[in-house]
Amino acid sequence: MRSRRAMLTIAAAATGIALPLAVTAPAHADASGVSTWGAVVVGPLEIPGGVLGHDISGSGLKVNYETAKFRSIGCLSEWRIDFYYTSGGKQYKRTNGATHNSCVRTGVRTIGKATLKRGLACAVMYSHGRKLTEQCHQITP
C-alpha cells in the first residue's frame, strides 16, 4: 500500500496541481496543504476525483491572504468554498463562499487580511450542498 504522501503526490500530478504537500503546518510563515475527494481507478492506480489546495500567507496570528483552489476530474456545479476558524475546539468565525452554478473543473476563492486566534483555519469544498473535503492549518502565535 502506498503512503498518504505518495498518493497525494500522484493525485496532485494527475490533476495538474503543483502544491507543496503539508497536512497541517503552523502559520509562522506561509502554509500550503491539499486534501482529496472521490476516486477514479485507472489501471493499477487509484486517482482522486478532485483535489482541494489551501494556502495561507502570513505570520503568527496575522494573515495576509487565504486561498483555496480546486481541480476536479469531472465537472462540478453548484460548488462553493467556505472558510472557518476554531479556537479551543469551538468555531468562532465562518465565511461562506458564493455558490457557483456553472459546470467547471477548476475554481478558486481568496480572502484578504485577518487577525486570527490560536487554533485551526480550514477550507471546505462543497458541491450541491454536500461536503466533498476540507483542509486545515494550525495557527500559532
Tab-separated table of N, CA and C in Angstrom:
chain	number	residue	atom	x	y	z
A	1	MET	N	0.848	-1.179	0.000
A	1	MET	CA	0.000	0.000	0.000
A	1	MET	C	0.890	1.237	0.000
A	2	ARG	N	0.544	2.221	-0.800
A	2	ARG	CA	1.338	3.433	-0.896
A	2	ARG	C	1.067	4.332	0.316
A	3	SER	N	2.056	5.131	0.674
A	3	SER	CA	1.883	6.065	1.777
A	3	SER	C	0.947	7.192	1.362
A	4	ARG	N	0.399	7.893	2.345
A	4	ARG	CA	-0.506	9.012	2.083
A	4	ARG	C	0.228	10.087	1.281
A	5	ARG	N	1.473	10.370	1.626
A	5	ARG	CA	2.245	11.399	0.912
A	5	ARG	C	2.434	11.013	-0.553
A	6	ALA	N	2.738	9.736	-0.798
A	6	ALA	CA	2.920	9.285	-2.178
A	6	ALA	C	1.615	9.407	-2.956
A	7	MET	N	0.503	9.046	-2.355
A	7	MET	CA	-0.790	9.137	-3.032
A	7	MET	C	-1.150	10.598	-3.324
A	8	LEU	N	-0.842	11.512	-2.366
A	8	LEU	CA	-1.122	12.922	-2.611
A	8	LEU	C	-0.249	13.466	-3.729
A	9	THR	N	0.980	13.003	-3.809
A	9	THR	CA	1.862	13.426	-4.890
A	9	THR	C	1.303	12.972	-6.230
A	10	ILE	N	0.874	11.719	-6.307
A	10	ILE	CA	0.271	11.191	-7.528
A	10	ILE	C	-0.990	11.973	-7.865
A	11	ALA	N	-1.804	12.259	-6.838
A	11	ALA	CA	-3.049	12.993	-7.062
A	11	ALA	C	-2.770	14.387	-7.607
A	12	ALA	N	-1.823	15.073	-7.010
A	12	ALA	CA	-1.504	16.426	-7.464
A	12	ALA	C	-0.981	16.404	-8.895
A	13	ALA	N	-0.112	15.462	-9.197
A	13	ALA	CA	0.428	15.358	-10.555
A	13	ALA	C	-0.668	14.996	-11.550
A	14	ALA	N	-1.535	14.078	-11.154
A	14	ALA	CA	-2.584	13.607	-12.056
A	14	ALA	C	-3.590	14.698	-12.375
A	15	THR	N	-3.826	15.592	-11.450
A	15	THR	CA	-4.825	16.624	-11.686
A	15	THR	C	-4.213	17.960	-12.076
A	16	GLY	N	-2.901	18.002	-12.200
A	16	GLY	CA	-2.249	19.205	-12.692
A	16	GLY	C	-2.001	20.272	-11.651
A	17	ILE	N	-2.161	19.949	-10.380
A	17	ILE	CA	-1.903	20.931	-9.339
A	17	ILE	C	-0.516	20.661	-8.769
A	18	ALA	N	0.316	21.658	-8.743
A	18	ALA	CA	1.652	21.525	-8.165
A	18	ALA	C	1.694	22.358	-6.900
A	19	LEU	N	1.355	21.738	-5.782
A	19	LEU	CA	1.342	22.427	-4.497
A	19	LEU	C	2.304	21.749	-3.542
A	20	PRO	N	2.975	22.499	-2.674
A	20	PRO	CA	3.761	21.856	-1.633
A	20	PRO	C	2.816	21.024	-0.772
A	21	LEU	N	3.272	19.862	-0.348
A	21	LEU	CA	2.420	18.972	0.416
A	21	LEU	C	2.630	19.170	1.911
A	22	ALA	N	1.539	19.416	2.609
A	22	ALA	CA	1.568	19.520	4.062
A	22	ALA	C	0.154	19.292	4.549
A	23	VAL	N	-0.010	18.455	5.547
A	23	VAL	CA	-1.334	18.202	6.083
A	23	VAL	C	-1.704	19.296	7.076
A	24	THR	N	-0.801	19.618	8.000
A	24	THR	CA	-1.017	20.686	8.948
A	24	THR	C	0.304	21.395	9.158
A	25	ALA	N	0.292	22.726	9.109
A	25	ALA	CA	1.522	23.481	9.286
A	25	ALA	C	1.234	24.742	10.083
A	26	PRO	N	2.154	25.139	10.958
A	26	PRO	CA	1.953	26.380	11.692
A	26	PRO	C	2.068	27.573	10.745
A	27	ALA	N	1.395	28.663	11.095
A	27	ALA	CA	1.408	29.839	10.238
A	27	ALA	C	2.493	30.818	10.648
A	28	HIS	N	3.691	30.326	11.022
A	28	HIS	CA	4.815	31.214	11.299
A	28	HIS	C	5.185	31.932	10.012
A	29	ALA	N	4.971	31.290	8.926
A	29	ALA	CA	5.190	31.828	7.587
A	29	ALA	C	4.058	31.289	6.740
A	30	ASP	N	4.305	31.094	5.490
A	30	ASP	CA	3.255	30.589	4.616
A	30	ASP	C	3.021	29.100	4.864
A	31	ALA	N	1.782	28.662	4.620
A	31	ALA	CA	1.428	27.252	4.771
A	31	ALA	C	0.586	26.831	3.577
A	32	SER	N	0.829	25.620	3.089
A	32	SER	CA	0.065	25.060	1.975
A	32	SER	C	-0.275	23.619	2.282
A	33	GLY	N	-1.418	23.178	1.825
A	33	GLY	CA	-1.802	21.789	2.013
A	33	GLY	C	-2.832	21.378	0.982
A	34	VAL	N	-3.021	20.074	0.842
A	34	VAL	CA	-4.010	19.544	-0.086
A	34	VAL	C	-4.857	18.479	0.593
A	35	SER	N	-6.051	18.336	0.082
A	35	SER	CA	-6.963	17.293	0.521
A	35	SER	C	-7.695	16.794	-0.719
A	36	THR	N	-8.038	15.517	-0.738
A	36	THR	CA	-8.656	14.932	-1.921
A	36	THR	C	-10.075	14.452	-1.627
A	37	TRP	N	-10.806	14.172	-2.700
A	37	TRP	CA	-12.120	13.535	-2.565
A	37	TRP	C	-12.335	12.595	-3.741
A	38	GLY	N	-13.250	11.655	-3.548
A	38	GLY	CA	-13.625	10.710	-4.607
A	38	GLY	C	-12.445	9.906	-5.110
A	39	ALA	N	-12.681	9.026	-6.042
A	39	ALA	CA	-11.607	8.216	-6.617
A	39	ALA	C	-12.012	7.722	-7.995
A	40	VAL	N	-11.008	7.676	-8.868
A	40	VAL	CA	-11.168	7.118	-10.205
A	40	VAL	C	-10.060	6.093	-10.370
A	41	VAL	N	-10.385	4.880	-10.778
A	41	VAL	CA	-9.385	3.842	-10.952
A	41	VAL	C	-8.938	3.821	-12.410
A	42	VAL	N	-7.619	3.968	-12.585
A	42	VAL	CA	-7.010	3.935	-13.912
A	42	VAL	C	-5.933	2.859	-13.866
A	43	GLY	N	-6.253	1.692	-14.430
A	43	GLY	CA	-5.309	0.568	-14.347
A	43	GLY	C	-5.040	0.229	-12.891
A	44	PRO	N	-3.770	0.154	-12.493
A	44	PRO	CA	-3.452	-0.187	-11.118
A	44	PRO	C	-3.495	1.022	-10.171
A	45	LEU	N	-3.724	2.230	-10.689
A	45	LEU	CA	-3.717	3.429	-9.862
A	45	LEU	C	-5.116	3.864	-9.477
A	46	GLU	N	-5.237	4.359	-8.257
A	46	GLU	CA	-6.474	4.977	-7.801
A	46	GLU	C	-6.188	6.468	-7.692
A	47	ILE	N	-6.821	7.259	-8.553
A	47	ILE	CA	-6.579	8.691	-8.630
A	47	ILE	C	-7.766	9.408	-8.002
A	48	PRO	N	-7.505	10.388	-7.135
A	48	PRO	CA	-8.611	11.139	-6.538
A	48	PRO	C	-9.455	11.814	-7.611
A	49	GLY	N	-10.748	11.908	-7.341
A	49	GLY	CA	-11.648	12.585	-8.262
A	49	GLY	C	-11.438	14.088	-8.272
A	50	GLY	N	-10.862	14.604	-7.190
A	50	GLY	CA	-10.586	16.034	-7.103
A	50	GLY	C	-9.598	16.326	-5.994
A	51	VAL	N	-8.991	17.514	-6.088
A	51	VAL	CA	-8.005	17.959	-5.111
A	51	VAL	C	-8.340	19.386	-4.700
A	52	LEU	N	-8.337	19.640	-3.392
A	52	LEU	CA	-8.516	20.982	-2.855
A	52	LEU	C	-7.186	21.435	-2.269
A	53	GLY	N	-6.657	22.538	-2.768
A	53	GLY	CA	-5.441	23.140	-2.226
A	53	GLY	C	-5.819	24.318	-1.351
A	54	HIS	N	-5.116	24.486	-0.219
A	54	HIS	CA	-5.436	25.538	0.744
A	54	HIS	C	-4.131	26.209	1.148
A	55	ASP	N	-4.008	27.500	0.882
A	55	ASP	CA	-2.798	28.266	1.180
A	55	ASP	C	-3.122	29.426	2.116
A	56	ILE	N	-2.218	29.659	3.068
A	56	ILE	CA	-2.324	30.820	3.947
A	56	ILE	C	-0.978	31.532	3.917
A	57	SER	N	-1.010	32.862	3.767
A	57	SER	CA	0.204	33.660	3.811
A	57	SER	C	0.104	34.617	4.982
A	58	GLY	N	1.100	34.577	5.850
A	58	GLY	CA	1.095	35.470	6.997
A	58	GLY	C	2.145	35.067	8.001
A	59	SER	N	2.025	35.603	9.188
A	59	SER	CA	2.966	35.305	10.259
A	59	SER	C	2.231	35.349	11.590
A	60	GLY	N	2.415	34.296	12.389
A	60	GLY	CA	1.730	34.240	13.671
A	60	GLY	C	0.231	34.263	13.487
A	61	LEU	N	-0.443	35.190	14.177
A	61	LEU	CA	-1.897	35.283	14.103
A	61	LEU	C	-2.372	36.213	12.989
A	62	LYS	N	-1.450	36.882	12.326
A	62	LYS	CA	-1.786	37.820	11.237
A	62	LYS	C	-1.737	37.097	9.898
A	63	VAL	N	-2.829	37.180	9.149
A	63	VAL	CA	-2.918	36.546	7.836
A	63	VAL	C	-3.010	37.636	6.775
A	64	ASN	N	-2.177	37.538	5.740
A	64	ASN	CA	-2.232	38.488	4.628
A	64	ASN	C	-3.324	38.100	3.642
A	65	TYR	N	-3.394	36.803	3.327
A	65	TYR	CA	-4.464	36.288	2.480
A	65	TYR	C	-4.582	34.786	2.691
A	66	GLU	N	-5.735	34.271	2.305
A	66	GLU	CA	-6.010	32.828	2.375
A	66	GLU	C	-6.700	32.449	1.070
A	67	THR	N	-6.206	31.398	0.451
A	67	THR	CA	-6.742	30.958	-0.836
A	67	THR	C	-7.045	29.473	-0.795
A	68	ALA	N	-8.150	29.093	-1.416
A	68	ALA	CA	-8.464	27.680	-1.629
A	68	ALA	C	-8.797	27.530	-3.107
A	69	LYS	N	-8.211	26.503	-3.721
A	69	LYS	CA	-8.466	26.254	-5.142
A	69	LYS	C	-8.650	24.764	-5.349
A	70	PHE	N	-9.464	24.426	-6.325
A	70	PHE	CA	-9.694	23.016	-6.586
A	70	PHE	C	-9.498	22.696	-8.053
A	71	ARG	N	-9.265	21.434	-8.286
A	71	ARG	CA	-9.232	20.871	-9.637
A	71	ARG	C	-9.937	19.521	-9.524
A	72	SER	N	-10.830	19.257	-10.473
A	72	SER	CA	-11.624	18.038	-10.441
A	72	SER	C	-11.521	17.316	-11.780
A	73	ILE	N	-11.524	16.001	-11.748
A	73	ILE	CA	-11.516	15.231	-12.990
A	73	ILE	C	-12.830	15.445	-13.731
A	74	GLY	N	-13.931	15.431	-12.983
A	74	GLY	CA	-15.243	15.661	-13.583
A	74	GLY	C	-15.704	17.087	-13.366
A	75	CYS	N	-16.756	17.442	-14.021
A	75	CYS	CA	-17.343	18.773	-13.934
A	75	CYS	C	-18.112	18.920	-12.612
A	76	LEU	N	-17.903	20.040	-11.904
A	76	LEU	CA	-18.645	20.323	-10.676
A	76	LEU	C	-19.547	21.516	-10.912
A	77	SER	N	-20.783	21.404	-10.462
A	77	SER	CA	-21.693	22.547	-10.499
A	77	SER	C	-22.221	22.762	-9.094
A	78	GLU	N	-22.844	23.917	-8.890
A	78	GLU	CA	-23.336	24.299	-7.565
A	78	GLU	C	-22.248	24.086	-6.508
A	79	TRP	N	-21.029	24.565	-6.800
A	79	TRP	CA	-19.914	24.418	-5.875
A	79	TRP	C	-19.672	25.705	-5.109
A	80	ARG	N	-19.073	25.538	-3.935
A	80	ARG	CA	-18.666	26.686	-3.141
A	80	ARG	C	-17.525	26.260	-2.216
A	81	ILE	N	-16.762	27.242	-1.784
A	81	ILE	CA	-15.679	27.013	-0.828
A	81	ILE	C	-15.924	27.928	0.366
A	82	ASP	N	-15.990	27.341	1.563
A	82	ASP	CA	-16.156	28.095	2.803
A	82	ASP	C	-14.843	28.072	3.576
A	83	PHE	N	-14.627	29.098	4.389
A	83	PHE	CA	-13.519	29.116	5.340
A	83	PHE	C	-14.115	29.188	6.735
A	84	TYR	N	-13.547	28.425	7.671
A	84	TYR	CA	-13.978	28.552	9.061
A	84	TYR	C	-12.767	28.447	9.972
A	85	TYR	N	-12.956	28.945	11.213
A	85	TYR	CA	-11.851	29.069	12.156
A	85	TYR	C	-12.315	28.602	13.524
A	86	THR	N	-11.455	27.826	14.196
A	86	THR	CA	-11.773	27.333	15.529
A	86	THR	C	-10.657	27.713	16.496
A	87	SER	N	-11.036	27.872	17.748
A	87	SER	CA	-10.086	28.099	18.835
A	87	SER	C	-10.625	27.365	20.049
A	88	GLY	N	-9.783	26.605	20.708
A	88	GLY	CA	-10.242	25.829	21.857
A	88	GLY	C	-11.311	24.820	21.493
A	89	GLY	N	-11.302	24.357	20.237
A	89	GLY	CA	-12.263	23.366	19.795
A	89	GLY	C	-13.629	23.938	19.419
A	90	LYS	N	-13.787	25.281	19.472
A	90	LYS	CA	-15.070	25.900	19.133
A	90	LYS	C	-14.903	26.847	17.950
A	91	GLN	N	-15.856	26.778	17.041
A	91	GLN	CA	-15.831	27.652	15.870
A	91	GLN	C	-16.159	29.082	16.302
A	92	TYR	N	-15.305	30.047	15.906
A	92	TYR	CA	-15.562	31.439	16.255
A	92	TYR	C	-15.817	32.321	15.030
A	93	LYS	N	-15.533	31.810	13.844
A	93	LYS	CA	-15.751	32.610	12.636
A	93	LYS	C	-15.944	31.680	11.449
A	94	ARG	N	-16.806	32.103	10.519
A	94	ARG	CA	-17.036	31.333	9.298
A	94	ARG	C	-17.393	32.307	8.182
A	95	THR	N	-16.817	32.092	6.998
A	95	THR	CA	-17.197	32.884	5.826
A	95	THR	C	-17.605	31.908	4.730
A	96	ASN	N	-18.868	31.954	4.357
A	96	ASN	CA	-19.384	31.075	3.314
A	96	ASN	C	-19.157	31.719	1.947
A	97	GLY	N	-18.644	30.932	1.033
A	97	GLY	CA	-18.431	31.418	-0.325
A	97	GLY	C	-19.724	31.403	-1.115
A	98	ALA	N	-19.694	32.108	-2.219
A	98	ALA	CA	-20.849	32.126	-3.124
A	98	ALA	C	-20.987	30.762	-3.792
A	99	THR	N	-22.220	30.369	-4.075
A	99	THR	CA	-22.467	29.133	-4.824
A	99	THR	C	-22.380	29.460	-6.315
A	100	HIS	N	-21.560	28.696	-7.020
A	100	HIS	CA	-21.346	28.891	-8.455
A	100	HIS	C	-22.112	27.803	-9.209
A	101	ASN	N	-23.034	28.202	-10.067
A	101	ASN	CA	-23.887	27.246	-10.766
A	101	ASN	C	-23.279	26.679	-12.037
A	102	SER	N	-22.286	27.362	-12.606
A	102	SER	CA	-21.701	26.862	-13.851
A	102	SER	C	-20.927	25.568	-13.597
A	103	CYS	N	-20.847	24.751	-14.611
A	103	CYS	CA	-20.171	23.454	-14.522
A	103	CYS	C	-18.698	23.647	-14.884
A	104	VAL	N	-17.811	23.452	-13.896
A	104	VAL	CA	-16.383	23.706	-14.096
A	104	VAL	C	-15.545	22.574	-13.494
A	105	ARG	N	-14.292	22.533	-13.893
A	105	ARG	CA	-13.344	21.559	-13.328
A	105	ARG	C	-12.317	22.220	-12.428
A	106	THR	N	-12.261	23.561	-12.420
A	106	THR	CA	-11.348	24.293	-11.546
A	106	THR	C	-12.079	25.484	-10.948
A	107	GLY	N	-11.641	25.899	-9.777
A	107	GLY	CA	-12.222	27.071	-9.133
A	107	GLY	C	-11.315	27.551	-8.024
A	108	VAL	N	-11.532	28.806	-7.609
A	108	VAL	CA	-10.684	29.403	-6.575
A	108	VAL	C	-11.495	30.384	-5.745
A	109	ARG	N	-11.100	30.536	-4.483
A	109	ARG	CA	-11.660	31.557	-3.601
A	109	ARG	C	-10.523	32.108	-2.760
A	110	THR	N	-10.438	33.437	-2.679
A	110	THR	CA	-9.398	34.099	-1.897
A	110	THR	C	-10.039	35.147	-1.006
A	111	ILE	N	-9.547	35.238	0.227
A	111	ILE	CA	-9.970	36.310	1.127
A	111	ILE	C	-8.723	37.030	1.616
A	112	GLY	N	-8.898	38.271	2.079
A	112	GLY	CA	-7.778	39.133	2.439
A	112	GLY	C	-7.363	39.069	3.889
A	113	LYS	N	-6.792	40.158	4.344
A	113	LYS	CA	-6.178	40.265	5.668
A	113	LYS	C	-7.148	39.931	6.794
A	114	ALA	N	-6.578	39.278	7.822
A	114	ALA	CA	-7.352	38.938	9.011
A	114	ALA	C	-6.404	38.704	10.180
A	115	THR	N	-6.922	38.892	11.369
A	115	THR	CA	-6.202	38.503	12.577
A	115	THR	C	-6.990	37.352	13.177
A	116	LEU	N	-6.325	36.219	13.335
A	116	LEU	CA	-6.985	35.013	13.821
A	116	LEU	C	-6.593	34.711	15.253
A	117	LYS	N	-7.305	33.783	15.850
A	117	LYS	CA	-6.964	33.268	17.177
A	117	LYS	C	-6.141	32.001	17.000
A	118	ARG	N	-5.464	31.595	18.049
A	118	ARG	CA	-4.756	30.311	18.038
A	118	ARG	C	-5.778	29.210	17.811
A	119	GLY	N	-5.464	28.288	16.896
A	119	GLY	CA	-6.391	27.187	16.608
A	119	GLY	C	-6.244	26.710	15.180
A	120	LEU	N	-7.368	26.458	14.516
A	120	LEU	CA	-7.366	25.948	13.151
A	120	LEU	C	-8.007	26.933	12.186
A	121	ALA	N	-7.448	26.986	10.982
A	121	ALA	CA	-8.044	27.713	9.856
A	121	ALA	C	-8.303	26.665	8.781
A	122	CYS	N	-9.552	26.524	8.364
A	122	CYS	CA	-9.941	25.434	7.455
A	122	CYS	C	-10.666	25.947	6.221
A	123	ALA	N	-10.448	25.250	5.115
A	123	ALA	CA	-11.183	25.481	3.875
A	123	ALA	C	-12.011	24.230	3.607
A	124	VAL	N	-13.279	24.426	3.221
A	124	VAL	CA	-14.186	23.306	2.974
A	124	VAL	C	-14.775	23.433	1.574
A	125	MET	N	-14.740	22.330	0.827
A	125	MET	CA	-15.261	22.274	-0.540
A	125	MET	C	-16.623	21.589	-0.544
A	126	TYR	N	-17.611	22.244	-1.170
A	126	TYR	CA	-18.964	21.702	-1.286
A	126	TYR	C	-19.385	21.644	-2.748
A	127	SER	N	-20.231	20.698	-3.075
A	127	SER	CA	-20.912	20.654	-4.363
A	127	SER	C	-22.334	20.164	-4.106
A	128	HIS	N	-23.312	20.872	-4.634
A	128	HIS	CA	-24.728	20.562	-4.413
A	128	HIS	C	-25.049	20.460	-2.924
A	129	GLY	N	-24.414	21.306	-2.112
A	129	GLY	CA	-24.658	21.325	-0.677
A	129	GLY	C	-24.018	20.187	0.095
A	130	ARG	N	-23.293	19.306	-0.591
A	130	ARG	CA	-22.651	18.155	0.058
A	130	ARG	C	-21.162	18.436	0.223
A	131	LYS	N	-20.658	18.227	1.439
A	131	LYS	CA	-19.240	18.432	1.710
A	131	LYS	C	-18.416	17.371	0.988
A	132	LEU	N	-17.444	17.821	0.179
A	132	LEU	CA	-16.558	16.897	-0.519
A	132	LEU	C	-15.281	16.631	0.275
A	133	THR	N	-14.675	17.693	0.804
A	133	THR	CA	-13.438	17.549	1.577
A	133	THR	C	-13.150	18.844	2.306
A	134	GLU	N	-12.193	18.797	3.219
A	134	GLU	CA	-11.703	20.003	3.876
A	134	GLU	C	-10.217	19.863	4.158
A	135	GLN	N	-9.559	21.002	4.319
A	135	GLN	CA	-8.122	21.028	4.608
A	135	GLN	C	-7.889	22.141	5.623
A	136	CYS	N	-7.126	21.835	6.687
A	136	CYS	CA	-6.923	22.780	7.787
A	136	CYS	C	-5.438	23.020	8.059
A	137	HIS	N	-5.156	24.209	8.598
A	137	HIS	CA	-3.813	24.566	9.065
A	137	HIS	C	-3.900	24.973	10.530
A	138	GLN	N	-2.864	24.629	11.280
A	138	GLN	CA	-2.749	25.040	12.678
A	138	GLN	C	-2.223	26.469	12.714
A	139	ILE	N	-2.909	27.341	13.456
A	139	ILE	CA	-2.491	28.727	13.602
A	139	ILE	C	-1.895	28.882	14.999
A	140	THR	N	-0.641	29.333	15.050
A	140	THR	CA	0.040	29.524	16.324
A	140	THR	C	0.710	30.891	16.331
A	141	PRO	N	0.775	31.546	17.506
A	141	PRO	CA	1.444	32.856	17.582
A	141	PRO	C	2.956	32.709	17.446
